């Protein structure tokens, strides 16, 4: 029986926590000049994935 592989793209994007998975927020990589300082500051941290997406991410990352 072969080993189950993790989805390598998902492994780079999500980290396991006690209550699910966390991910980096979008809209923070480029074209930052037109975004306000407040908006950029609030996009800095990591967020928990939505409950509806939890099962999908778990399927992509079976070994975490």
Coordinates of C-alpha atoms in Angstrom, one line a residue:
X1 CA 0.0 0.0 0.0
X2 CA 1.5 3.3 -1.0
X3 CA 1.9 6.3 1.4
X4 CA -0.7 9.0 1.3
X5 CA 0.9 12.3 0.0
X6 CA 0.0 15.7 1.2
X7 CA -0.9 18.3 -1.5
X8 CA 2.3 20.3 -1.7
X9 CA 0.6 23.5 -2.7
X10 CA -1.7 23.3 0.4
X11 CA 1.2 22.4 2.6
X12 CA 2.8 25.7 1.8
X13 CA -0.4 27.7 2.4
X14 CA -1.9 26.3 5.5
X15 CA -0.5 25.5 9.0
X16 CA -2.3 23.2 11.5
X17 CA -3.5 24.7 14.8
X18 CA -5.4 23.2 17.7
X19 CA -8.8 24.3 16.3
X20 CA -8.2 23.9 12.5
X21 CA -5.9 25.6 10.0
X22 CA -4.5 29.1 9.6
X23 CA -3.6 30.9 6.4
X24 CA -2.2 34.2 5.2
X25 CA -4.7 36.8 4.1
X26 CA -5.0 37.8 0.5
X27 CA -4.7 41.3 -1.1
X28 CA -1.3 41.9 0.7
X29 CA 1.3 41.0 -1.9
X30 CA 1.4 43.8 -4.5
X31 CA -0.2 47.1 -5.5
X32 CA 0.0 48.3 -1.9
X33 CA 0.4 52.1 -2.7
X34 CA -3.4 52.6 -3.2
X35 CA -4.3 50.7 0.0
X36 CA -4.6 52.6 3.2
X37 CA -2.2 52.0 6.1
X38 CA -5.1 50.7 8.3
X39 CA -6.1 48.2 5.6
X40 CA -2.6 46.9 5.2
X41 CA -2.1 46.6 8.9
X42 CA -5.3 44.6 9.4
X43 CA -4.2 42.2 6.6
X44 CA -0.9 41.4 8.3
X45 CA -1.9 38.6 10.6
X46 CA -2.9 35.0 10.0
X47 CA -6.6 34.0 10.0
X48 CA -8.4 30.7 10.7
X49 CA -9.9 29.1 7.6
X50 CA -13.7 29.1 7.4
X51 CA -15.5 26.1 8.8
X52 CA -17.0 25.3 5.4
X53 CA -13.4 24.8 4.0
X54 CA -12.0 22.8 7.0
X55 CA -12.9 19.4 5.6
X56 CA -11.4 20.2 2.1
X57 CA -8.1 21.3 3.6
X58 CA -8.0 18.2 5.9
X59 CA -8.4 16.0 2.8
X60 CA -5.5 17.8 1.1
X61 CA -3.2 17.5 4.2
X62 CA -3.8 14.0 5.7
X63 CA -0.5 13.8 7.4
X64 CA -0.8 16.9 9.5

